[in-house]
XYZ file of C-alpha atoms in Angstrom:
722
model
C 63.948 -24.284 -60.061
C 60.188 -24.064 -59.109
C 58.908 -26.794 -57.061
C 57.641 -29.371 -59.444
C 60.169 -29.162 -61.817
C 62.120 -32.352 -62.593
C 65.808 -32.826 -62.454
C 67.887 -35.766 -63.770
C 70.973 -36.990 -62.042
C 74.468 -35.647 -63.135
C 76.601 -39.171 -64.324
C 78.723 -40.118 -61.524
C 80.456 -43.415 -60.994
C 77.872 -43.959 -57.295
C 75.226 -42.489 -60.028
C 72.625 -45.532 -60.937
C 73.310 -46.546 -65.125
C 71.603 -44.013 -67.815
C 68.519 -45.366 -68.051
C 67.432 -44.588 -63.929
C 66.052 -41.568 -63.554
C 64.284 -39.733 -60.682
C 62.124 -36.608 -60.062
C 61.468 -34.564 -57.206
C 58.996 -32.287 -55.679
C 59.150 -29.254 -53.058
C 56.643 -28.878 -50.514
C 56.316 -26.139 -48.351
C 56.076 -26.838 -44.523
C 55.758 -24.058 -42.525
C 59.432 -22.465 -42.911
C 60.545 -25.733 -44.298
C 60.433 -27.291 -47.181
C 60.123 -31.004 -47.774
C 61.973 -32.735 -51.099
C 59.828 -35.572 -52.396
C 61.794 -37.674 -54.379
C 60.859 -40.342 -57.539
C 63.921 -42.684 -57.997
C 62.518 -44.663 -61.600
C 64.330 -47.723 -62.421
C 64.717 -48.935 -65.808
C 62.399 -51.706 -65.470
C 59.254 -48.843 -64.714
C 59.321 -49.340 -60.792
C 59.305 -46.412 -58.990
C 59.424 -44.879 -55.390
C 58.458 -41.924 -53.876
C 59.642 -40.414 -50.462
C 61.213 -37.455 -48.505
C 64.350 -37.387 -48.991
C 65.800 -34.355 -47.493
C 64.850 -30.831 -45.896
C 66.030 -27.740 -45.485
C 65.289 -24.594 -43.835
C 64.395 -21.349 -45.318
C 61.443 -18.377 -45.584
C 60.496 -18.267 -49.129
C 62.981 -20.529 -50.864
C 65.777 -22.710 -50.393
C 67.982 -24.911 -51.552
C 67.797 -28.380 -51.895
C 69.380 -31.691 -52.177
C 67.881 -34.622 -54.018
C 69.944 -38.124 -53.514
C 67.994 -41.186 -55.264
C 68.725 -44.844 -54.033
C 68.302 -47.215 -56.670
C 67.363 -51.005 -55.863
C 69.725 -53.780 -54.840
C 71.434 -55.720 -58.533
C 70.723 -52.795 -60.464
C 73.817 -52.229 -63.066
C 75.978 -49.375 -62.606
C 76.490 -46.458 -64.910
C 80.536 -48.005 -65.181
C 78.706 -51.242 -66.103
C 79.852 -53.055 -63.188
C 77.505 -54.688 -61.264
C 76.158 -53.083 -57.737
C 76.686 -54.161 -54.736
C 73.820 -53.576 -52.370
C 71.864 -50.126 -53.059
C 73.110 -47.399 -55.488
C 72.670 -43.358 -54.931
C 72.632 -40.593 -56.583
C 72.602 -37.245 -56.085
C 71.242 -33.847 -57.219
C 71.112 -30.333 -55.682
C 67.834 -28.195 -57.082
C 67.416 -24.536 -57.352
C 65.519 -22.527 -55.198
C 61.624 -22.990 -53.898
C 59.285 -20.592 -53.979
C 56.236 -21.307 -51.789
C 53.155 -21.106 -54.711
C 50.203 -23.112 -55.341
C 47.347 -22.296 -57.603
C 43.966 -23.596 -55.968
C 41.233 -24.295 -58.369
C 37.752 -24.873 -56.291
C 35.321 -27.144 -58.295
C 31.687 -28.889 -57.881
C 29.276 -30.960 -58.992
C 26.225 -33.606 -58.302
C 26.383 -36.826 -57.978
C 22.573 -37.533 -57.853
C 19.422 -38.266 -59.877
C 16.747 -35.446 -60.061
C 14.516 -35.411 -57.021
C 11.715 -33.554 -55.412
C 11.197 -31.210 -52.364
C 11.895 -32.706 -49.194
C 14.244 -35.446 -51.101
C 18.443 -35.418 -50.317
C 21.057 -35.081 -52.616
C 24.804 -35.386 -52.962
C 27.587 -32.430 -54.156
C 30.700 -33.522 -54.854
C 33.047 -30.768 -53.802
C 36.709 -30.907 -55.583
C 39.381 -28.677 -55.420
C 42.674 -29.152 -57.920
C 46.191 -27.646 -56.706
C 47.146 -26.393 -60.040
C 51.079 -25.656 -58.250
C 53.913 -24.986 -58.806
C 54.411 -25.580 -55.084
C 51.742 -27.745 -52.355
C 49.239 -26.291 -50.633
C 48.790 -26.455 -46.871
C 46.102 -26.512 -44.867
C 43.489 -26.415 -47.305
C 39.941 -25.771 -46.320
C 36.883 -25.295 -48.632
C 33.274 -23.637 -46.987
C 29.846 -24.380 -48.993
C 27.297 -21.275 -48.199
C 24.507 -22.936 -49.469
C 21.186 -21.509 -51.055
C 18.106 -20.746 -49.146
C 16.420 -23.521 -50.638
C 19.415 -26.088 -49.242
C 19.375 -27.690 -45.768
C 23.216 -29.991 -44.885
C 22.561 -33.560 -43.632
C 25.531 -34.919 -42.893
C 29.165 -36.100 -44.999
C 30.555 -38.770 -44.879
C 34.476 -36.943 -45.265
C 33.878 -34.836 -42.086
C 32.761 -31.706 -43.325
C 30.460 -29.855 -40.812
C 27.562 -27.265 -40.827
C 26.461 -23.950 -39.071
C 23.273 -23.004 -40.038
C 23.777 -22.570 -44.484
C 27.945 -22.562 -44.189
C 29.154 -25.804 -44.748
C 33.020 -25.973 -43.830
C 35.330 -28.884 -45.000
C 38.866 -29.383 -43.881
C 41.722 -28.387 -43.213
C 43.419 -30.354 -45.115
C 46.965 -30.437 -44.598
C 48.540 -30.825 -47.564
C 47.805 -30.904 -51.090
C 50.332 -31.509 -53.406
C 50.451 -30.299 -57.036
C 48.662 -31.058 -59.591
C 46.527 -33.510 -57.336
C 42.653 -33.001 -56.119
C 41.282 -33.141 -53.031
C 37.238 -34.064 -53.183
C 34.760 -33.794 -50.087
C 31.519 -35.564 -50.571
C 28.007 -33.375 -48.829
C 24.440 -34.443 -49.112
C 21.658 -31.835 -48.653
C 18.102 -31.431 -48.310
C 15.580 -29.211 -51.109
C 13.548 -27.788 -49.154
C 10.102 -29.689 -48.816
C 8.114 -27.261 -49.289
C 10.062 -25.461 -52.819
C 7.702 -25.029 -55.333
C 10.526 -22.561 -57.957
C 11.870 -24.249 -60.665
C 15.803 -24.861 -59.786
C 16.730 -21.706 -61.304
C 16.972 -19.470 -58.610
C 20.151 -22.277 -57.223
C 23.323 -21.815 -57.409
C 25.513 -23.115 -55.503
C 29.344 -22.468 -55.214
C 32.223 -23.213 -53.180
C 35.596 -21.423 -51.983
C 39.187 -22.718 -50.716
C 41.696 -21.402 -48.971
C 44.755 -22.362 -47.788
C 47.924 -21.075 -45.762
C 49.652 -21.219 -48.725
C 49.799 -17.948 -51.109
C 47.434 -18.332 -54.045
C 48.830 -16.428 -57.173
C 45.538 -16.548 -58.575
C 42.398 -15.947 -56.475
C 39.923 -16.004 -59.802
C 39.704 -19.729 -59.792
C 39.257 -19.788 -55.890
C 35.340 -20.107 -55.920
C 33.522 -22.057 -58.519
C 31.894 -23.913 -60.250
C 29.945 -21.346 -61.933
C 27.250 -19.675 -62.336
C 27.139 -22.313 -59.681
C 26.127 -26.053 -59.306
C 21.808 -25.757 -58.912
C 19.498 -28.941 -58.820
C 20.341 -32.497 -60.441
C 19.329 -32.540 -64.084
C 18.821 -28.645 -63.573
C 15.282 -28.402 -62.405
C 12.947 -30.496 -59.706
C 10.315 -32.857 -59.672
C 6.400 -32.096 -58.897
C 5.875 -32.756 -55.116
C 5.181 -35.822 -53.779
C 3.925 -36.063 -50.141
C 3.321 -40.559 -48.853
C 0.483 -39.642 -46.472
C -0.492 -42.414 -44.479
C -3.910 -42.306 -41.613
C -4.052 -44.653 -38.988
C -7.541 -44.976 -36.806
C -7.906 -46.423 -33.227
C -10.300 -46.891 -30.400
C -8.643 -44.101 -27.628
C -9.209 -46.812 -24.591
C -9.946 -50.405 -23.791
C -12.840 -49.693 -21.659
C -15.514 -52.099 -22.539
C -18.574 -50.151 -24.063
C -22.031 -50.947 -23.514
C -25.155 -49.736 -25.806
C -26.090 -46.179 -25.298
C -22.352 -45.230 -23.716
C -19.876 -43.031 -26.119
C -16.248 -44.120 -26.664
C -13.489 -42.455 -28.050
C -11.181 -42.823 -31.587
C -7.948 -41.395 -32.651
C -7.603 -40.319 -36.004
C -3.733 -40.039 -36.938
C -2.286 -39.106 -40.335
C 1.220 -38.784 -40.839
C 3.393 -37.866 -43.619
C 6.071 -39.818 -44.860
C 7.728 -37.630 -47.585
C 9.877 -36.097 -48.948
C 7.743 -33.045 -50.219
C 5.340 -31.324 -47.427
C 1.153 -32.556 -48.309
C -0.725 -29.154 -49.043
C -4.388 -29.255 -48.271
C -4.686 -32.428 -46.085
C -8.601 -33.573 -45.351
C -9.938 -36.339 -43.688
C -13.231 -37.886 -43.458
C -14.701 -40.412 -41.169
C -17.594 -42.666 -41.611
C -19.399 -43.839 -39.466
C -21.090 -47.134 -39.144
C -25.345 -47.407 -39.077
C -24.914 -47.982 -34.997
C -22.232 -45.790 -34.353
C -23.459 -41.262 -33.944
C -20.987 -38.452 -33.394
C -21.041 -36.516 -30.242
C -17.661 -34.314 -30.574
C -14.201 -33.593 -31.472
C -11.023 -31.558 -29.958
C -9.107 -31.542 -32.203
C -12.707 -29.725 -34.146
C -14.334 -32.436 -36.844
C -17.716 -31.923 -37.376
C -20.857 -34.194 -38.086
C -24.413 -34.594 -37.181
C -25.012 -35.432 -33.504
C -27.365 -38.105 -32.644
C -27.187 -39.764 -36.356
C -26.230 -42.661 -37.116
C -24.067 -43.900 -40.187
C -23.238 -39.628 -40.409
C -19.738 -38.433 -42.243
C -17.059 -36.684 -39.740
C -14.897 -34.149 -40.880
C -12.316 -32.657 -39.700
C -10.538 -29.214 -40.188
C -8.087 -28.980 -43.594
C -4.632 -28.965 -42.119
C -2.500 -25.925 -45.251
C 0.433 -27.549 -44.736
C 1.806 -30.846 -43.079
C 5.681 -31.357 -43.316
C 7.716 -34.509 -43.869
C 7.687 -36.124 -40.544
C 5.315 -34.431 -38.956
C 1.497 -35.341 -38.200
C -1.765 -34.687 -36.656
C -3.760 -36.719 -34.514
C -7.859 -36.232 -33.741
C -9.934 -37.494 -31.247
C -13.585 -38.125 -32.004
C -15.981 -39.038 -29.487
C -18.955 -41.291 -30.648
C -21.663 -42.770 -29.255
C -23.344 -46.642 -29.716
C -26.597 -46.445 -30.559
C -28.922 -47.950 -27.697
C -30.568 -50.179 -29.005
C -27.689 -52.550 -30.561
C -27.834 -56.117 -30.059
C -24.081 -57.532 -31.386
C -20.939 -58.949 -30.536
C -19.430 -55.809 -32.492
C -17.437 -58.038 -35.123
C -20.248 -55.481 -37.568
C -19.286 -52.367 -36.043
C -16.659 -51.791 -39.343
C -15.461 -48.114 -39.073
C -12.977 -46.395 -42.010
C -11.137 -42.540 -42.383
C -9.362 -41.184 -45.373
C -7.095 -39.217 -46.164
C -6.395 -37.080 -49.015
C -4.275 -33.757 -50.411
C -3.786 -31.636 -53.255
C 0.010 -33.087 -52.848
C 1.130 -36.257 -55.556
C 1.099 -39.170 -53.036
C 3.316 -41.823 -54.283
C 1.937 -44.675 -52.123
C -2.082 -44.660 -52.620
C -2.646 -48.598 -50.332
C -2.541 -46.236 -47.017
C -4.652 -43.759 -47.455
C -8.266 -45.682 -45.657
C -7.762 -46.848 -42.133
C -10.322 -49.559 -41.059
C -11.622 -50.292 -37.693
C -13.436 -53.104 -37.099
C -15.136 -53.787 -33.266
C -15.676 -52.036 -30.309
C -12.663 -51.263 -27.939
C -13.534 -54.463 -26.236
C -14.765 -56.699 -28.607
C -16.325 -59.555 -26.327
C -18.280 -56.831 -24.246
C -22.169 -58.262 -23.735
C -25.210 -55.826 -24.085
C -25.931 -55.845 -20.506
C -22.369 -55.897 -19.204
C -21.982 -56.151 -15.278
C -22.387 -53.309 -13.435
C -19.623 -50.756 -14.468
C -17.233 -49.390 -11.919
C -15.698 -45.912 -12.575
C -13.538 -44.221 -10.605
C -13.980 -40.433 -11.083
C -12.048 -37.725 -9.850
C -11.977 -33.497 -9.648
C -9.999 -31.133 -10.176
C -10.647 -27.173 -10.513
C -8.755 -24.916 -13.195
C -7.126 -21.746 -11.974
C -9.863 -19.054 -12.770
C -8.605 -16.145 -13.927
C -7.690 -13.111 -11.752
C -9.929 -10.191 -10.759
C -11.041 -6.991 -9.114
C -12.755 -7.222 -6.274
C -16.033 -6.478 -7.494
C -15.712 -8.163 -10.689
C -16.486 -11.942 -12.188
C -14.669 -14.089 -13.499
C -15.717 -18.535 -14.629
C -14.578 -21.347 -12.280
C -14.245 -24.731 -14.331
C -14.311 -28.129 -12.669
C -13.306 -31.054 -14.550
C -14.496 -34.720 -13.879
C -11.742 -37.293 -15.202
C -12.991 -41.046 -15.265
C -10.221 -43.037 -14.042
C -12.490 -46.619 -15.474
C -11.995 -49.425 -15.884
C -15.437 -49.004 -17.036
C -17.413 -46.277 -18.571
C -19.678 -44.025 -16.709
C -23.445 -44.799 -17.640
C -24.617 -43.083 -14.771
C -25.345 -39.166 -12.940
C -22.727 -38.165 -11.049
C -23.137 -34.785 -8.331
C -20.888 -32.493 -7.758
C -21.065 -30.348 -4.676
C -18.795 -27.137 -4.870
C -18.038 -24.729 -1.743
C -17.464 -21.328 -2.563
C -13.455 -19.798 -1.308
C -14.024 -16.210 0.648
C -15.515 -13.464 -0.520
C -17.176 -15.402 -3.629
C -20.891 -16.084 -4.327
C -22.186 -17.800 -7.705
C -25.031 -15.154 -9.022
C -28.719 -16.251 -8.821
C -29.147 -16.371 -12.398
C -27.068 -17.872 -15.264
C -25.882 -21.032 -13.580
C -25.561 -23.683 -16.281
C -28.356 -26.511 -16.196
C -28.550 -28.812 -13.588
C -26.888 -26.770 -10.693
C -28.172 -25.130 -8.021
C -27.105 -22.805 -5.833
C -27.808 -22.939 -1.951
C -26.559 -20.423 0.896
C -26.945 -17.532 -0.018
C -24.576 -18.338 -3.506
C -21.450 -20.005 -1.269
C -22.870 -23.531 -1.987
C -23.546 -24.949 -5.296
C -24.561 -28.440 -6.694
C -24.184 -29.983 -10.176
C -25.550 -33.031 -11.453
C -23.460 -34.392 -14.350
C -24.876 -36.659 -17.408
C -22.566 -39.820 -17.731
C -21.063 -38.339 -20.836
C -20.589 -34.466 -18.871
C -17.273 -34.015 -17.832
C -17.056 -30.777 -16.890
C -19.098 -28.195 -15.021
C -18.404 -24.671 -15.515
C -20.274 -21.294 -13.361
C -19.989 -17.879 -12.723
C -18.510 -15.911 -9.667
C -18.730 -12.990 -7.946
C -16.125 -11.397 -5.903
C -17.873 -9.376 -3.192
C -16.375 -6.091 -3.607
C -14.668 -6.028 -0.427
C -12.616 -8.443 -1.196
C -8.631 -7.913 -0.670
C -6.919 -6.936 -3.340
C -3.678 -8.011 -4.553
C -4.507 -11.674 -2.766
C -5.387 -14.556 -2.806
C -9.044 -16.004 -1.924
C -9.139 -19.733 -0.339
C -10.974 -21.938 1.365
C -13.188 -23.705 -1.557
C -13.797 -27.176 -2.346
C -15.696 -29.455 -4.876
C -16.362 -32.910 -4.058
C -17.577 -35.015 -7.227
C -19.527 -38.427 -6.375
C -21.132 -41.023 -8.045
C -23.186 -44.674 -7.307
C -20.200 -46.029 -9.750
C -17.508 -44.374 -7.951
C -16.043 -47.317 -5.660
C -12.971 -45.186 -4.592
C -13.134 -42.012 -2.308
C -9.754 -41.062 -1.969
C -9.651 -39.128 -4.824
C -13.287 -37.592 -5.059
C -12.243 -33.873 -3.878
C -10.516 -30.789 -4.440
C -9.108 -27.529 -2.702
C -9.666 -24.225 -5.467
C -9.220 -20.553 -4.468
C -9.423 -17.257 -6.907
C -6.796 -14.372 -7.305
C -7.501 -11.380 -7.187
C -5.991 -8.503 -9.188
C -5.768 -4.444 -7.288
C -8.576 -2.762 -6.709
C -10.643 -0.544 -9.055
C -12.996 2.808 -7.287
C -14.798 4.697 -9.797
C -15.420 7.867 -7.361
C -17.671 10.490 -8.646
C -18.353 13.864 -6.322
C -21.171 16.566 -6.891
C -20.873 20.035 -4.986
C -24.414 21.721 -4.416
C -25.535 24.977 -1.902
C -28.509 24.131 0.076
C -29.475 27.783 0.364
C -31.768 29.055 3.925
C -35.802 27.913 3.483
C -37.342 30.699 1.418
C -33.888 32.592 0.223
C -33.410 31.570 -4.077
C -29.862 33.296 -3.915
C -27.601 34.893 -1.142
C -26.105 37.566 -0.317
C -22.671 39.120 0.927
C -23.018 38.356 4.613
C -25.343 35.137 4.476
C -24.528 32.193 6.056
C -25.665 28.547 3.980
C -24.198 25.245 3.523
C -22.259 23.192 0.882
C -23.530 19.270 0.328
C -20.593 17.831 -1.035
C -21.332 14.178 -1.808
C -19.223 11.311 -3.283
C -20.220 8.255 -4.795
C -18.774 5.165 -5.685
C -19.090 3.383 -8.558
C -16.528 0.381 -7.912
C -16.627 -2.398 -8.895
C -14.583 -2.319 -5.985
C -14.557 -0.971 -2.631
C -12.116 2.515 -2.138
C -10.602 2.620 0.723
C -8.587 5.952 2.798
C -11.188 8.085 1.199
C -10.520 11.115 0.964
C -12.470 14.636 -0.057
C -10.713 18.114 -0.436
C -12.117 21.361 -0.659
C -9.836 24.535 -1.175
C -12.415 27.385 -0.121
C -11.841 30.668 -2.359
C -11.609 33.695 -0.453
C -14.580 35.586 0.151
C -15.312 32.432 1.557
C -14.877 31.576 5.219
C -15.645 27.774 7.352
C -18.409 28.361 10.043
C -19.122 24.814 10.752
C -18.836 21.337 9.035
C -20.656 17.935 9.688
C -18.693 14.980 11.519
C -15.493 13.606 9.756
C -13.691 17.215 8.122
C -11.133 19.072 9.687
C -9.738 22.266 8.325
C -5.860 23.834 7.552
C -5.824 27.248 6.550
C -8.458 27.670 3.631
C -8.330 23.839 2.899
C -11.426 21.688 3.822
C -10.860 17.510 4.475
C -13.822 15.179 4.613
C -12.851 11.246 5.550
C -15.871 8.854 5.853
C -15.270 6.047 8.576
C -14.091 3.418 6.620
C -14.097 2.356 3.109
C -16.875 3.278 1.396
C -18.200 0.380 -0.698
C -19.291 -0.031 -4.534
C -22.632 1.772 -5.087
C -22.730 3.332 -2.108
C -22.472 7.533 -1.235
C -20.769 9.805 1.429
C -22.169 13.089 2.162
C -21.039 16.301 4.040
C -22.097 19.473 4.937
C -20.634 22.753 4.916
C -21.401 25.510 6.278
C -19.905 29.294 4.701
C -20.643 32.432 5.085
C -19.616 35.030 2.370
C -18.035 38.171 3.159
C -20.079 41.080 3.725
C -17.866 43.385 1.131
C -18.067 40.720 -1.418
C -19.488 42.428 -4.661
C -19.253 39.775 -7.007
C -21.003 37.353 -8.844
C -20.990 33.048 -8.059
C -18.829 32.662 -11.013
C -16.260 34.593 -8.500
C -16.539 31.948 -5.477
C -17.015 28.699 -7.605
C -15.771 25.998 -5.520
C -14.150 22.487 -6.413
C -14.465 19.332 -4.135
C -12.268 16.607 -5.265
C -12.710 12.805 -4.147
C -10.017 10.563 -4.195
C -8.869 6.540 -2.327
C -5.947 4.531 -2.522
C -8.207 2.262 -4.458
C -6.986 3.096 -8.334
C -9.623 4.738 -10.101
C -10.217 4.050 -13.852
C -12.551 7.107 -14.629
C -10.197 10.219 -13.100
C -12.419 12.906 -15.143
C -15.359 13.012 -12.483
C -13.225 12.684 -9.575
C -13.782 16.459 -8.458
C -17.319 18.139 -9.318
C -17.635 20.712 -12.593
C -16.768 24.153 -12.835
C -20.232 26.234 -12.377
C -22.131 23.308 -10.308
C -22.156 24.545 -6.820
C -25.647 26.427 -7.097
C -28.854 24.444 -6.020
C -30.588 23.543 -9.495
C -26.508 22.588 -10.755
C -25.852 25.754 -11.541
C -23.650 28.509 -10.738
C -24.377 29.682 -6.724
C -26.757 32.630 -7.202
C -25.640 35.623 -5.284
C -27.580 39.191 -5.037
C -25.286 42.212 -4.285
C -27.761 45.167 -2.483
C -27.334 48.484 -4.585
C -24.901 50.747 -3.310
C -26.445 54.420 -1.943
C -25.976 57.330 -3.833
C -24.032 59.687 -1.855
C -25.707 63.647 -0.552
C -23.494 66.060 -2.838
C -21.850 68.615 -0.184
C -22.427 72.272 -0.207
C -19.347 74.273 -1.125
C -19.087 76.781 1.629
C -18.385 80.447 0.285
C -15.991 81.855 1.620
C -15.847 85.593 3.610
C -13.459 88.107 3.212
C -10.450 88.605 5.423
C -9.836 92.363 5.930
C -6.204 93.099 4.932
C -4.377 94.020 7.954
C -2.456 97.573 8.073
C 0.865 96.549 8.148
C 3.211 98.160 11.233
C 5.698 100.924 10.109
C 9.285 99.434 10.333
C 12.934 101.007 11.057
C 14.476 101.034 7.731
C 17.416 98.453 7.438
C 20.483 98.128 5.017
C 19.084 96.673 1.809
C 21.041 95.321 -1.137
C 21.678 96.177 -3.872
C 18.182 95.449 -6.384
C 18.480 92.553 -8.608
C 15.266 92.641 -9.836
C 12.331 94.841 -9.831
C 11.113 93.389 -6.656
C 12.873 90.583 -4.524
C 10.002 86.854 -3.932
C 11.018 86.393 0.160
C 13.340 83.383 0.659
C 11.698 80.569 1.784
C 12.605 78.400 4.719
C 16.091 77.280 4.867
C 16.371 73.407 5.098
C 20.210 71.803 5.631
C 18.877 68.137 3.725
C 17.261 69.054 0.793
C 16.642 73.507 1.082
C 12.963 73.046 0.138
C 9.482 73.400 1.377
C 7.969 70.396 3.424
C 4.856 68.842 2.959
C 3.839 68.992 6.113
C 4.520 71.078 9.460
C 5.415 67.197 10.849
C 8.579 68.032 8.475
C 9.335 71.021 10.747
C 10.572 70.520 14.336
C 8.293 72.096 17.149
C 5.201 72.861 14.393
C 2.033 71.099 13.906
C 0.729 70.342 10.864
C -2.245 71.738 9.865
C -5.034 72.001 7.075
C -7.609 75.090 5.787
C -10.816 74.334 4.375
C -11.980 75.975 1.407
C -11.101 77.838 -1.753
C -8.467 80.573 -2.232
C -9.639 82.350 -5.291
C -7.382 84.316 -7.770
C -6.356 87.767 -6.490
C -7.738 86.623 -2.649
C -5.893 86.699 0.178
C -5.446 84.617 3.184
C -4.083 84.331 6.635
C -2.646 81.031 8.319
C -2.134 80.223 11.709
C -0.090 77.712 13.197
C 1.103 76.943 16.227
C 4.488 75.324 17.627
C 4.663 73.223 20.313
C 7.552 73.984 23.100
C 10.710 75.986 22.560
C 11.870 76.215 18.726
C 14.300 73.648 17.711
C 18.135 74.552 17.216
C 18.947 75.177 13.386
C 18.404 77.678 11.132
C 14.654 76.834 10.248
C 12.168 79.272 9.326
C 8.898 79.156 8.554
C 6.296 81.840 6.333
C 2.983 83.089 5.608
């Protein structure tokens, strides 16, 4: 029989009466099945307990024994002595449970930022009990998890409930989670559909209903109310220092949003009484200065979330002619917002009196403990400019009413310029020292400083100090401070030019001339250039004759180095004396010469490190070169050849002749074993001198070539013909 099926006991002598019955349910636990029996008596009482278990895989034969309470009649009509038992055996049990996830809302309509509850319910349709039941609920973007009394937890938007060890058939389990609607939510609620999903370790024959509800649980009543933001404003003096007429003091205006929704376009105004005037506000509040009884307006906050706050410090001045006791100084600040505010009573804050209402018009001599501190100045390149800032703090107990003097000594390689200093400040000692007089209301001094181009790069320039003095300050222990400025890597813009310097009276150079090239390197800064090198590879037609001190040559390249660093704004010059080749027949472009200056200091502009092509002439153009004309050669007359008389041949004795092969046979050339051809010159014939013949041999003429042989003839079959 399937799990959850009821069965009745068979009639046996030891059974309960017919009116007693029992039911059973089978619950799978891991690989075993637990049998839960229900014994019912005629009086309606019942007991539920586990009565047995059987090992198995997915099914098992189970045995149920039901015991009747004492005193219940037996089936045979006899009185029972003690408890009675009945037994039955169920069929096999299949471990399957059909889980269904449901969800509903437990709350009323909410506004953005408010919380409400979801109840997640899981129902087991059976037939088996489900084990290790886990529910997950991925909340929509507009909702965030707050808490759960039922042990649910959240990881981001994913809420997990369980695991529940066992859920019997036809039984439900519920979890309640508390969520919050986004305080900035501006939708209608139609975009919120929340669904939960249930799984278990027991096989589920119907998975379609494991996620629900459909189409999803939304907001209470289906929509959200208009946003509500309870803004509250407070105002209090910034300190307790007694205030004298003409002194300044501060108020702190704070606005807090008690929710539940985000407040949009939050505005704060402060209506000053007739004896106060606006001085300043680090928080950006504005108002007419030196105008008593004016309204101060603070910057509008576009959005202020629940539990967020905003504080505006405002500095005011008491009228120098004020002669009251402070009780008539009534100051009101008001906050408003574009979001509806459910509580209007806390939108205005009123402050009566001064920081010390008992302050006399002419109090005792004040005591103002002043200290000075240097802010970190921005790192700067050698030769650059930055700003130094010093802050003077008043540690009380009284408001400072008299001027203070600040004396500042510059670190090494640092000076202040002669102009552009703040009012009340004057430089001395060549810009190495600055003295400023600060009015009572002044809390800082800021001034420009110059870093020497020769300052070491990537270092900290130390040795600076600052001292503040005031007749109201009786504590000199904290009146001084030290300060330094850091330098960055240097930056030196080198520019190279090269011009030819011709001999007096000359406008051009000719082949073989000696003239001078003047190479100039200028450092445009801002830093000094370290380890400057100027290289000049001379072209082929030029030869180095001499150079000024600091130049050396390797091959055709000349390298010049100035002595020491090249300071920002300075120029170094080198003269190179060269000779133009005597056989040069080109133009000035052919001897165009490029010199380049570099250094170990980074160069921000590399395009001007070399002189431009075609600018080495005296006027900045190409080098002017004059080539002398080539003389025209005189033609050599061709001599008329003298006829050579033909010698009379000497008769020779007849020699045997070979059979004729043609009409006439040509003489045989000399024989050479290696090529078998005539040599080009006589030098190729051992023992013979080469010779040449001047003149021409006309067609039909004859000539005689005389050759002389040296020494003995070489061995071999060498022959020479005419």
